[in-house]
Amino acid sequence: MPEAKPQTIYLKNYHEPEYLIETVDLNFILEAEYARVVSRLTITHNPDNKARNAALVLLGEELTLISIALNGVTLTTSQYKLNDESLTIADVPQNTTFTLAIENTINPKANSALEGLFVSNDMLCTQCEAQGFRKITYFLDRPDVMARFTTTLIADKTLYPVLLSNGNKVAQGELIDNRHWVTWEDPFKKPCYLFALVAGQLECIEDHFTTMSGRDITLKIFVEAHDIDKCAHAMQSLKNSMRWDEVTYGREYDLDLYMIVAVGHFNMGAMENKGLNVFNTKFVLARPDTATDMDYEHIEGVIGHEYFHNWTGNRITCRDWFQLSLKEGFTVFRDQEFTADQTSKAVKRIDDVNALRTRQFAEDAGPLAHPIRPEAYIEINNFYTLTVYEKGAEVVRMIRTLLGTENFHKGADLYFQRHDGQAVTCEHFVQAMEDASNKDLSQFRRWYSQAGTPVVKVEQTYDAAKQSLTLTLSQSIPGQKNAAVLHIPVKVALFSEDGTIMDASVVDTVAINNELTLELREQTQDFIFENVPGTPILSILRGFSAPVKLQMSQPLTELAFLLRHDNDSFNRWEAGQKLTASIIFELIDTIKQGKSLSIPEILIDSFKAILEQTSPDLSYLACLLSLPAENYLAEQMPVVDVEAIHHARQFVKRSLAAHLTEQISALYLQNHQQETGELNSAAIGKRRIKNLCLDYLSQLNTDDSHQLAHNQFANAKTMTDQIAALGSIVNSENPEKQACLQQFYQQWQDEALVIDKWFSIQASSTQPDTFTVVQSLLRHSAFDLKNPNRVRSLVGAFSQANPVHYHAKNGQGYQFLADQVIALNSLNPQVASRMVSALTQWRRFDKQRQDLMKQQLERIINTDNISKDVFEIASKSLA
Ligand code: ARG
Ligand code: ZN
């Protein structure tokens, strides 16, 4: 147990700040093990807060205080109170602005939590969101206190030639003893979580962007010297993002300089600090031979995400951390649409829904379920969740669906116009959408306060005499007491047997190209379709129009029909997923009865038809040919049986490969022959489908398939091809396995991000020796518990992407995970608590596994000096 019981913070207790900070003048003397901070604040009593004569409470953690002066007069120790979390000054002026000068020191090198000011390789950098600024100096560390920052950095010229902070560089100079200084000024008011500084030996690439109003912006990407040849894609992505936000939302960049720094040690993906984004190297560095096509896409997506925050997050920020989805949900929605526009809309939607359904649905059905606007937390870092981000984005998407694109953009414009420069709430966002469109969103607002994934049950009755179809939709949220009745947009189309779409209508419902958006607002509601000439085949929840689970029975023949004919690219794919999933579930039953397995014709025929099809979007065809993930199948079982899922799914994969070897091989060759290593979407599509074919073929474990994989590995022009081949090799009985793994390591030992792939491919292997391999990788000289990317690539991959081995019956996987969590707890609580998530789903498994998982959770909770982060996740998991 932690020393004092961790406190819960509640949304209902929000109150306005008593004091406001107008300006912040920061002065840093930087060394790796010793940083001296002088902070000069101008402070006033907040006129909106009626409580007078309140003490001034500044937050600060892990700081060594040297001195405080109020209006130039040094305070004696009796004039303030200091504890582990705050500095309280009881007596401060109430009617005038006053200045406070605080001097303190910190030790960046000792900061393994990577929050506040820390060291990565030899550079110094910061991460302040959510509450890291208080680890730099005493402050009103809350997002509704927005101030203007000026920052001066002083450091050794040789060790730290580059000194960066937010805004514009306004002055610089040299000092004696080989030191230099730089002053940065950020003209925009901002909350302290958007503060950043970076100091180090960095190289940069530079480019320019001309904004829609003709302003010239300098763009710089800073990296360590040996990565300078891997920045071009990030730079192009930045320019694409800037243009996209102008064209799509009419938003222009506002400073003259935009900087991105890539850091090797980073807890999350990236951070949108004003004018100075700090990124995990994973989302910046790319060269065709070191990064996969997926890496390229993710880099562009994350660069876009952080750039879009400049308006949705920075210019308009959150009033308090409960409103996190205000900026994250909206910004994820924006980056999803950006990527969709840059790549394939169909594939992007499928990838996003896949991620949502496998991971967010699990979160929303488990003990850590929370609404996109949570009401309570112990540690806010635990609420940077799939729910706040991804479900939050789905909620914004539903608003667009309900309002229509035009009104949605009117709403966005109104939101920007009303709230620029403010710290606001989710309510302000919805209000702007409502005011701009006149659409009543009062019931829709419940999505912000209701946790859990709704189940929508679908029943249909066709009346031939009246030529009408009655669709009965009912909603419920399993596991949530007194669940609210939500306002759910359900897009529907009806198909005739000949594959054409029917021209049916529903009263008061607009149809666009015969697609209707039904608005489900009742617990149970009938929708009557008129003008339905024959029994229709229903395509429902098109485009995944709401984050819900559908409950309906649809015969395999109808699913196969939709897989052929649906003109909604999402639902066409979804039909294939449902078809395959229901076959896998039947096989699971067969396995349990101990009978022998066989694969139905309908699946082989459907796959054969797709394999023989041509399409300009080969990435999309690859999606159509992909089986539902094990995690997604698990999500649909009352008691998860990891082994049965794995075996049934593998059986389907192997059978398809065996029955369709000829077609799959042909498709492989056709798309492999002219591999040039290009990065356009046609080339990416070819690689995606080709590597899927390779994966199928390697299930056959024949000499031919081994040879194919090995050839591709040895001659690969891109990391996409090399790693796909290595994956096939590692997951089969390929005789070249050890040699390939060794060669790959030799080839890439100096590229940290590639070595991360080397770890994770082995950690997620389904081969029988995986656990032993994982244990020895933990002792590998390249493994480092202090590097979050490395931890995720080994511990994360094993526990989250390797269900069969992680859930080994004897509990060794759980124990392994708990050991790592306990070791990480004292080094890096944020990363430790992320790793605990692989234990929270214990209720989903059989009794024996439940007990083993609970034991490990209890062991974790009983760790000495358990962090708030880990305590919250572990204790709520057991509750
Ligand atoms: N705001 C960052 C983003 O773009 C994430 C920061 C997360 N930091 C944290 N400590 N949880 O999504
Ligand atoms: Zn974000």
Short mmCIF file of N, CA and C and ligand atoms in Angstrom, two decimals, residues 129 270 272 305-306 309 312 327-328 331-332 335 384 389, ligand 2:
data_model
loop_
_atom_site.label_atom_id
_atom_site.label_comp_id
_atom_site.label_asym_id
_atom_site.label_seq_id
_atom_site.Cartn_x
_atom_site.Cartn_y
_atom_site.Cartn_z
N GLU A 129 2.72 17.61 -19.69
CA GLU A 129 1.35 17.14 -19.58
C GLU A 129 1.36 15.77 -18.90
N ALA A 270 3.77 11.51 -28.44
CA ALA A 270 4.30 12.83 -28.73
C ALA A 270 3.55 13.87 -27.92
N GLU A 272 2.28 18.12 -27.82
CA GLU A 272 1.98 19.29 -28.65
C GLU A 272 2.44 20.63 -28.09
N HIS A 305 -1.63 14.93 -35.73
CA HIS A 305 -2.31 15.04 -34.44
C HIS A 305 -1.73 16.19 -33.61
N GLU A 306 -0.42 16.20 -33.45
CA GLU A 306 0.19 17.25 -32.61
C GLU A 306 0.03 18.62 -33.27
N HIS A 309 -3.44 19.96 -32.69
CA HIS A 309 -3.63 20.45 -31.32
C HIS A 309 -3.40 21.95 -31.21
N THR A 312 -6.94 22.82 -31.56
CA THR A 312 -7.79 22.04 -30.65
C THR A 312 -6.93 21.50 -29.51
N LYS A 327 -10.03 18.02 -26.02
CA LYS A 327 -8.95 18.21 -26.98
C LYS A 327 -8.52 16.91 -27.63
N GLU A 328 -8.52 15.80 -26.89
CA GLU A 328 -7.99 14.56 -27.47
C GLU A 328 -9.00 13.89 -28.41
N THR A 331 -9.17 16.00 -31.52
CA THR A 331 -7.92 15.96 -32.29
C THR A 331 -7.68 14.59 -32.92
N VAL A 332 -8.06 13.53 -32.23
CA VAL A 332 -7.95 12.20 -32.85
C VAL A 332 -8.89 12.13 -34.05
N ASP A 335 -7.16 13.87 -36.79
CA ASP A 335 -6.04 13.15 -37.42
C ASP A 335 -6.53 11.92 -38.19
N TYR A 384 -5.34 8.83 -19.88
CA TYR A 384 -5.01 9.02 -21.30
C TYR A 384 -5.31 7.69 -21.98
N TYR A 389 -9.55 8.97 -25.84
CA TYR A 389 -9.03 9.29 -27.18
C TYR A 389 -9.94 8.74 -28.29
ZN ZN B 2 -3.36 14.51 -28.32
#
